[in-house]
Amino acid sequence: MTGVWTNWGGTASCTPAEVVTPNSVDELAAHVRKAAENGTPVKPVGAGHSFTEIAVAPGIQVNLSRLRGVRSVDLDRKRVTLAAGTHLHEVPAILEPLGLAMENLGDIDRQTLAGATSTGTHGTGARFGGISTQIREVQLVDGSGEVIRVGEDDPDLKAAALGLGALGVLTEITLQCVDAFAVRADEGTGHVDDVIDGFADNAARYDHYEFYWFPHTTATITKANTRLPADTPRRGPSSLRRYIDDELLANRLLGLLCEAGARAPRTVRSINQVVGRALSARTYTDRSDKIFISDRDVRFREMEYALPLADVPDALREVRAMIERRRHNVSFPIEVRTAAADDLMLSTASGRASGYIAVHRFHRDDPAASRAYFRDVEEIMVGRGGRPHWGKMHTRDAESLRALYPRFDEFRAVRDRFDPQRVFANPYLDTVLGS
């Protein structure tokens, strides 16, 4: 049965001609072979947490919910192979009994492993790459319906580890894990000028550093995380206190304030001032994933660009000035993170240490106002050689992206070999990679 599919942010939807939920890799391969013979496009879908139309399926939509869980474990090399439909929030329970953890995570864990890695999901940390850099091997079904493996010695892994869903349907992913570890989170407040000025030093000083700035105020929240041995005792606010802070305040109260701002945009600036004055510091220690991951119940729409790390402070100053000059009313804070350079063909951090600036709008904000805000931010990012996150809103096309990625044509050549008939194409991939 089919119906209308809509992503989490409400920015993309489609009505697939057919939805398949394969019970095995062989069954999936048979579906792809049949589709290739009939000229029908195929597109896997994960949790729908991308804001772009990267998962839109004009033909057959593949649901990987039955391809989940552990496939193999190599404790000597600290590697775990998982079915690609496994959700990130399921992984800690798999790794904890093995004494392992993922090296780094983003702040949302609702995505499938395949979806998160295919779109370049990342956390923060100047010495750590995105989730795709943890991949050592993948299994996928290519455009002819053949099941193939791409290992760490195969140069094609630099494409397949972050492939946008353009090379095939991922079925298994082998992750390079690390020994389990704890993290001490030091959350503080600061004046936006001081925090921007100190961004580079703090990014270098801490294992994982990020901050949030509340537009129309000088208020920020800083998050400085330090990696510790796994047996470090859990410390800090009680579970009840963290529930109050993270669920009641960070989600429910934020949702109410955003609703108020959407109904009366002129109140946004006053609301943000009140929120800024209410911010406070706290320190706590817990298992790594419990520190990295945050609940995000308030629905929003997001644009994020990766810039050369040194450009982040000046870009933020431009955004700050633009918001006031253009009189945008922005209820959501702006998030700033970092990542180490890597060598994946289409990683936003490919070949350069990167800083990320993410801007958001509440999903019920006026659509025209949201589009104008994203347009104005994107103009600043593009002017500084910014690379858009593949899963977040942007307007870039293949011609403009080719100039930003030294290995762009190399990726397209790999695509020609893996999917010459463009079985896995959709309008988004036609735009960003060329038809």
Coordinates of C-alpha atoms in Angstrom, one line a residue:
M1 CA 0.0 0.0 0.0
T2 CA 1.1 3.5 -0.7
G3 CA 0.2 6.9 0.6
V4 CA 1.6 10.4 1.0
W5 CA 5.1 10.3 2.6
T6 CA 6.2 13.5 4.3
N7 CA 9.5 14.2 6.0
W8 CA 9.9 15.2 9.7
G9 CA 10.3 18.9 8.9
G10 CA 7.4 19.1 6.5
T11 CA 9.6 20.4 3.7
A12 CA 9.4 17.4 1.3
S13 CA 6.6 14.9 0.4
C14 CA 5.7 12.4 -2.3
T15 CA 3.3 9.6 -3.2
P16 CA 5.4 6.6 -4.3
A17 CA 4.0 4.4 -7.0
E18 CA 5.0 1.4 -4.7
V19 CA 6.5 0.9 -1.3
V20 CA 8.5 -2.2 -0.6
T21 CA 9.8 -3.5 2.8
P22 CA 12.3 -6.3 2.0
N23 CA 13.0 -9.0 4.5
S24 CA 16.4 -9.8 3.1
V25 CA 19.2 -8.4 0.9
D26 CA 18.3 -10.9 -1.8
E27 CA 14.7 -9.7 -1.8
L28 CA 15.9 -6.1 -2.1
A29 CA 18.2 -7.0 -5.0
A30 CA 15.3 -8.7 -6.8
H31 CA 13.2 -5.5 -6.4
V32 CA 16.0 -3.4 -7.8
R33 CA 16.6 -5.7 -10.8
K34 CA 12.9 -5.6 -11.7
A35 CA 12.8 -1.9 -11.4
A36 CA 15.9 -1.5 -13.6
E37 CA 14.3 -3.7 -16.2
N38 CA 11.1 -1.6 -16.1
G39 CA 12.9 1.8 -16.0
T40 CA 11.3 2.6 -12.6
P41 CA 13.3 4.7 -10.2
V42 CA 14.1 3.3 -6.7
K43 CA 14.8 5.4 -3.6
P44 CA 15.4 4.1 0.0
V45 CA 14.0 6.2 2.8
G46 CA 15.1 6.3 6.4
A47 CA 13.6 8.3 9.3
G48 CA 12.8 11.3 7.1
H49 CA 15.1 13.7 9.1
S50 CA 16.5 15.4 6.0
F51 CA 15.0 18.7 5.1
T52 CA 16.0 18.5 1.4
E53 CA 14.1 16.3 -1.0
I54 CA 17.0 13.8 -1.1
A55 CA 14.7 10.9 0.0
V56 CA 11.8 11.7 -2.3
A57 CA 10.8 8.6 -4.2
P58 CA 9.0 9.2 -7.5
G59 CA 8.8 5.5 -8.2
I60 CA 9.5 2.7 -5.7
Q61 CA 10.2 3.7 -2.1
V62 CA 12.3 1.2 -0.1
N63 CA 11.7 0.9 3.6
L64 CA 14.7 -0.7 5.3
S65 CA 13.0 -1.2 8.7
R66 CA 13.4 -5.0 8.5
L67 CA 17.1 -4.8 7.7
R68 CA 18.3 -3.8 11.2
G69 CA 20.6 -5.0 13.9
V70 CA 24.1 -6.6 14.2
R71 CA 25.6 -8.6 11.4
S72 CA 29.1 -9.2 12.7
V73 CA 31.5 -8.1 15.4
D74 CA 35.3 -8.0 15.2
L75 CA 36.4 -7.1 18.7
D76 CA 40.1 -7.3 17.9
R77 CA 39.8 -4.4 15.5
K78 CA 36.8 -2.8 17.3
R79 CA 34.6 -3.0 14.3
V80 CA 30.9 -3.7 14.2
T81 CA 28.9 -4.4 11.1
L82 CA 25.2 -3.3 11.3
A83 CA 22.3 -3.6 8.9
A84 CA 21.9 -0.2 7.2
G85 CA 18.3 0.3 8.5
T86 CA 19.5 0.3 12.1
H87 CA 18.6 3.6 13.8
L88 CA 21.3 5.6 15.6
H89 CA 19.4 5.4 18.8
E90 CA 19.6 1.6 18.7
V91 CA 23.4 1.5 18.4
P92 CA 24.5 2.4 22.0
A93 CA 22.6 -0.6 23.4
I94 CA 24.4 -2.8 20.9
L95 CA 27.9 -1.4 21.6
E96 CA 27.8 -1.0 25.4
P97 CA 28.0 -4.8 26.2
L98 CA 31.0 -4.9 23.8
G99 CA 32.8 -2.1 25.7
L100 CA 32.6 0.0 22.6
A101 CA 31.2 3.3 21.4
M102 CA 30.9 5.4 18.3
E103 CA 33.7 7.9 18.1
N104 CA 31.4 10.9 17.6
L105 CA 27.7 11.6 17.1
G106 CA 25.4 14.4 16.1
D107 CA 22.8 15.8 18.5
I108 CA 19.9 13.8 16.9
D109 CA 19.7 10.0 16.9
R110 CA 16.4 9.3 15.2
Q111 CA 18.0 8.7 11.8
T112 CA 18.9 5.4 10.3
L113 CA 22.6 4.6 9.9
A114 CA 22.2 4.6 6.1
G115 CA 20.4 7.9 6.1
A116 CA 22.7 9.7 8.5
T117 CA 25.9 8.6 6.7
S118 CA 24.5 9.2 3.2
T119 CA 23.7 12.8 3.9
G120 CA 26.9 13.7 5.9
T121 CA 25.5 13.9 9.4
H122 CA 28.1 15.1 11.9
G123 CA 28.6 16.2 15.5
T124 CA 31.2 18.6 16.6
G125 CA 34.9 18.4 17.5
A126 CA 37.9 19.9 15.7
R127 CA 39.7 16.6 15.8
F128 CA 36.8 14.4 14.8
G129 CA 35.1 13.8 11.5
G130 CA 31.5 13.2 10.6
I131 CA 29.8 9.8 11.1
S132 CA 30.7 8.7 7.6
T133 CA 34.4 8.9 8.4
Q134 CA 33.9 6.0 10.8
I135 CA 32.9 3.7 8.0
R136 CA 35.3 0.9 7.0
E137 CA 33.2 -1.1 4.6
V138 CA 29.7 -1.1 3.1
Q139 CA 27.5 -3.6 1.3
L140 CA 25.0 -2.2 -1.2
V141 CA 22.7 -3.2 -4.1
D142 CA 23.9 -1.3 -7.2
G143 CA 21.8 -0.1 -10.1
S144 CA 21.9 -3.5 -11.8
G145 CA 20.6 -5.3 -8.7
E146 CA 24.0 -6.8 -7.9
V147 CA 25.0 -7.1 -4.2
I148 CA 28.6 -5.7 -3.8
R149 CA 31.0 -4.9 -1.0
V150 CA 33.2 -1.9 -0.9
G151 CA 36.1 -2.3 1.6
E152 CA 38.5 0.0 3.1
D153 CA 41.2 -0.8 0.5
D154 CA 38.8 0.0 -2.3
P155 CA 39.1 3.7 -3.5
D156 CA 35.4 3.7 -4.2
L157 CA 34.7 3.7 -0.4
K158 CA 35.6 7.4 -0.5
A159 CA 32.4 7.8 -2.5
A160 CA 30.2 5.1 -1.0
A161 CA 30.7 6.2 2.6
L162 CA 28.9 9.4 1.8
G163 CA 27.0 8.6 -1.3
L164 CA 23.8 10.7 -1.2
G165 CA 21.9 7.5 -2.1
A166 CA 23.2 7.9 -5.6
L167 CA 25.3 4.7 -5.9
G168 CA 22.8 2.2 -4.6
V169 CA 20.8 1.0 -1.6
L170 CA 23.1 0.5 1.4
T171 CA 22.4 -2.8 3.2
E172 CA 25.3 -3.2 5.7
I173 CA 27.7 -0.7 7.2
T174 CA 30.9 -1.6 9.1
L175 CA 31.8 1.0 11.7
Q176 CA 35.2 1.6 13.2
C177 CA 34.4 2.0 16.9
V178 CA 36.4 3.1 19.9
D179 CA 36.6 2.0 23.5
A180 CA 33.6 3.2 25.4
F181 CA 34.1 6.5 27.1
A182 CA 32.4 9.1 29.3
V183 CA 32.1 12.8 28.6
R184 CA 32.0 15.8 31.0
A185 CA 29.8 18.5 29.6
D186 CA 30.4 22.0 30.8
E187 CA 27.6 24.2 29.7
G188 CA 27.9 28.0 30.2
T189 CA 26.7 31.3 29.1
G190 CA 28.5 34.2 27.5
H191 CA 28.2 37.5 25.6
V192 CA 28.0 36.8 21.9
D193 CA 31.0 39.1 21.0
D194 CA 33.2 37.3 23.5
V195 CA 32.1 33.8 22.4
I196 CA 32.6 34.6 18.7
D197 CA 36.0 36.1 19.4
G198 CA 37.0 33.0 21.4
F199 CA 35.6 30.4 19.0
A200 CA 38.8 29.3 17.4
D201 CA 40.7 29.0 20.7
N202 CA 37.8 27.0 22.4
A203 CA 37.4 24.8 19.3
A204 CA 41.1 23.8 19.7
R205 CA 41.0 23.6 23.4
Y206 CA 38.1 21.2 24.0
D207 CA 37.4 17.8 22.5
H208 CA 33.9 18.8 21.4
Y209 CA 32.9 22.5 21.4
E210 CA 29.8 24.3 20.1
F211 CA 27.6 27.2 20.9
Y212 CA 24.2 28.6 20.3
W213 CA 23.4 32.3 19.9
F214 CA 19.9 33.7 20.4
P215 CA 19.2 36.3 17.7
H216 CA 18.2 39.8 18.8
T217 CA 20.2 39.3 22.1
T218 CA 23.8 39.1 23.2
A219 CA 23.1 35.7 24.9
T220 CA 24.8 32.4 24.1
I221 CA 24.9 28.9 25.5
T222 CA 28.4 27.3 25.1
K223 CA 28.9 23.5 25.3
A224 CA 32.5 22.3 26.0
N225 CA 32.7 18.5 26.2
T226 CA 35.8 16.6 27.5
R227 CA 36.3 12.9 26.9
L228 CA 37.0 10.8 30.0
P229 CA 37.5 7.1 30.8
A230 CA 34.4 4.9 30.7
D231 CA 34.5 4.2 34.4
T232 CA 34.3 7.9 35.4
P233 CA 31.3 8.2 37.8
R234 CA 28.2 9.8 36.5
R235 CA 27.9 13.3 38.1
G236 CA 25.7 16.3 37.9
P237 CA 22.0 17.1 37.9
S238 CA 19.7 14.2 38.8
S239 CA 17.6 12.5 36.1
L240 CA 14.6 14.6 37.3
R241 CA 16.6 17.8 37.0
R242 CA 17.8 17.0 33.6
Y243 CA 14.3 16.0 32.5
I244 CA 13.1 19.4 33.7
D245 CA 15.9 21.3 32.0
D246 CA 16.0 19.3 28.7
E247 CA 12.4 18.2 28.2
L248 CA 10.2 20.8 30.0
L249 CA 12.4 23.8 29.3
A250 CA 14.4 23.0 26.2
N251 CA 11.5 21.4 24.3
R252 CA 8.0 22.2 25.7
L253 CA 8.7 25.7 26.8
L254 CA 10.6 26.4 23.6
G255 CA 7.7 25.0 21.6
L256 CA 5.2 27.3 23.4
L257 CA 7.5 30.4 22.8
C258 CA 7.9 29.5 19.2
E259 CA 4.2 29.1 18.8
A260 CA 3.7 32.6 20.3
G261 CA 6.3 34.0 18.0
A262 CA 4.7 32.5 14.9
R263 CA 1.4 34.0 15.8
A264 CA 2.8 37.4 16.6
P265 CA 6.3 37.8 15.0
R266 CA 6.8 41.2 16.6
T267 CA 7.0 39.5 20.0
V268 CA 10.0 37.3 19.0
R269 CA 12.6 39.9 20.0
S270 CA 11.1 40.4 23.4
I271 CA 10.7 36.6 23.9
N272 CA 14.3 36.0 23.0
Q273 CA 15.5 38.6 25.5
V274 CA 13.5 36.9 28.3
V275 CA 15.0 33.5 27.3
G276 CA 18.5 35.0 27.1
R277 CA 18.2 36.3 30.7
A278 CA 17.0 32.9 31.9
L279 CA 20.0 30.9 30.7
S280 CA 22.3 29.3 33.3
A281 CA 25.4 27.2 33.5
R282 CA 25.6 23.5 34.5
T283 CA 28.2 20.7 34.5
Y284 CA 27.5 16.9 34.3
T285 CA 29.2 13.7 33.3
D286 CA 27.6 10.7 31.6
R287 CA 28.1 8.0 29.0
S288 CA 29.2 9.5 25.7
D289 CA 26.0 9.1 23.7
K290 CA 23.9 10.5 26.6
I291 CA 25.9 13.7 26.4
F292 CA 26.1 14.0 22.6
I293 CA 22.4 13.3 22.0
S294 CA 19.6 15.8 22.8
D295 CA 15.9 15.5 22.4
R296 CA 14.5 17.6 19.6
D297 CA 10.7 17.6 19.9
V298 CA 10.0 21.0 18.5
R299 CA 9.7 20.8 14.8
F300 CA 11.8 23.2 12.7
R301 CA 13.3 23.7 9.3
E302 CA 17.1 24.0 9.0
M303 CA 19.8 25.3 6.7
E304 CA 23.5 24.5 7.5
Y305 CA 26.7 25.5 5.7
A306 CA 30.2 24.3 6.2
L307 CA 32.9 27.0 6.0
P308 CA 36.7 27.0 6.3
L309 CA 37.1 27.1 10.0
A310 CA 38.9 30.4 10.1
D311 CA 36.0 32.1 8.3
V312 CA 33.4 31.2 10.9
P313 CA 33.7 34.3 13.2
D314 CA 33.4 36.9 10.4
A315 CA 30.6 35.0 8.8
L316 CA 28.7 35.0 12.1
R317 CA 29.2 38.7 12.4
E318 CA 27.8 39.2 8.9
V319 CA 24.7 37.0 9.8
R320 CA 24.2 39.0 13.0
A321 CA 24.3 42.3 11.2
M322 CA 22.1 41.0 8.3
I323 CA 19.4 39.8 10.7
E324 CA 19.0 43.3 12.2
R325 CA 19.4 45.1 8.9
R326 CA 16.8 43.0 7.2
R327 CA 14.6 42.9 10.3
H328 CA 14.1 39.2 10.4
N329 CA 12.3 37.9 13.5
V330 CA 14.1 34.7 14.4
S331 CA 12.9 32.6 17.4
F332 CA 15.4 29.7 17.0
P333 CA 19.0 30.0 18.1
I334 CA 21.9 29.7 15.6
E335 CA 24.1 26.7 16.2
V336 CA 27.9 26.7 15.5
R337 CA 30.0 23.5 15.4
T338 CA 33.3 22.2 14.0
A339 CA 34.8 19.1 12.2
A340 CA 38.2 17.9 11.2
A341 CA 39.2 17.7 7.5
D342 CA 38.6 14.3 5.8
D343 CA 39.1 12.8 2.4
L344 CA 35.6 11.7 1.5
M345 CA 34.7 12.9 -2.0
L346 CA 31.4 14.7 -1.1
S347 CA 32.0 15.4 2.6
T348 CA 31.3 19.0 3.5
A349 CA 34.7 18.8 5.4
S350 CA 36.5 17.3 2.4
G351 CA 40.1 18.6 2.3
R352 CA 39.6 21.4 4.9
A353 CA 39.0 21.8 8.6
S354 CA 35.5 23.1 8.8
G355 CA 33.1 25.1 11.0
Y356 CA 29.3 24.8 10.6
I357 CA 26.7 27.5 10.9
A358 CA 23.2 26.2 11.2
V359 CA 20.1 28.4 11.1
H360 CA 16.6 27.3 11.8
R361 CA 13.0 28.5 11.6
F362 CA 10.0 27.1 13.5
H363 CA 7.9 25.0 11.2
R364 CA 4.8 27.2 11.7
D365 CA 6.6 30.4 11.0
D366 CA 5.4 32.4 8.0
P367 CA 6.7 30.6 4.9
A368 CA 7.7 33.7 3.0
A369 CA 9.6 35.1 6.0
S370 CA 11.4 31.8 6.4
R371 CA 12.4 31.7 2.8
A372 CA 13.7 35.2 2.9
Y373 CA 15.8 34.5 6.0
F374 CA 17.3 31.3 4.5
R375 CA 18.0 33.2 1.3
D376 CA 19.8 36.0 3.1
V377 CA 21.9 33.6 5.2
E378 CA 22.7 31.5 2.1
E379 CA 24.0 34.5 0.3
I380 CA 26.5 35.1 3.0
M381 CA 27.6 31.5 3.1
V382 CA 28.0 31.2 -0.6
G383 CA 30.1 34.3 -0.7
R384 CA 32.6 32.6 1.6
G385 CA 32.8 29.3 -0.3
G386 CA 30.3 27.5 2.0
R387 CA 29.2 24.0 1.3
P388 CA 25.6 23.1 2.1
H389 CA 24.7 20.1 4.2
W390 CA 23.2 17.6 1.8
G391 CA 20.3 16.9 4.1
K392 CA 19.4 20.5 5.0
M393 CA 17.8 23.3 3.0
H394 CA 19.7 25.0 0.2
T395 CA 19.4 26.1 -3.4
R396 CA 22.8 25.0 -4.8
D397 CA 23.1 23.0 -8.1
A398 CA 25.6 20.8 -9.7
E399 CA 27.4 23.6 -11.5
S400 CA 28.0 25.6 -8.3
L401 CA 28.8 22.6 -6.2
R402 CA 31.4 21.3 -8.7
A403 CA 33.5 24.3 -8.0
L404 CA 33.4 23.6 -4.2
Y405 CA 34.4 19.9 -4.3
P406 CA 37.8 19.0 -5.8
R407 CA 36.6 15.4 -6.2
F408 CA 33.1 16.2 -7.5
D409 CA 33.8 14.8 -11.0
E410 CA 35.5 11.7 -9.5
F411 CA 32.3 11.0 -7.6
R412 CA 30.2 11.3 -10.7
A413 CA 32.5 8.8 -12.5
V414 CA 31.9 6.4 -9.6
R415 CA 28.2 7.0 -10.0
D416 CA 28.4 6.2 -13.7
R417 CA 29.8 2.8 -12.9
F418 CA 27.5 1.9 -10.0
D419 CA 24.3 3.3 -11.5
P420 CA 24.7 4.0 -15.2
Q421 CA 20.9 3.8 -15.8
R422 CA 20.2 6.2 -12.9
V423 CA 17.9 3.8 -11.2
F424 CA 18.4 5.7 -7.9
A425 CA 17.9 9.2 -9.4
N426 CA 15.3 11.7 -8.2
P427 CA 14.8 15.4 -8.8
Y428 CA 17.1 16.4 -5.9
L429 CA 20.0 14.3 -7.2
D430 CA 19.4 15.6 -10.7
T431 CA 19.9 19.1 -9.3
V432 CA 22.9 18.6 -7.1
L433 CA 24.8 16.0 -9.3
G434 CA 23.4 16.7 -12.8
S435 CA 21.1 14.4 -14.7

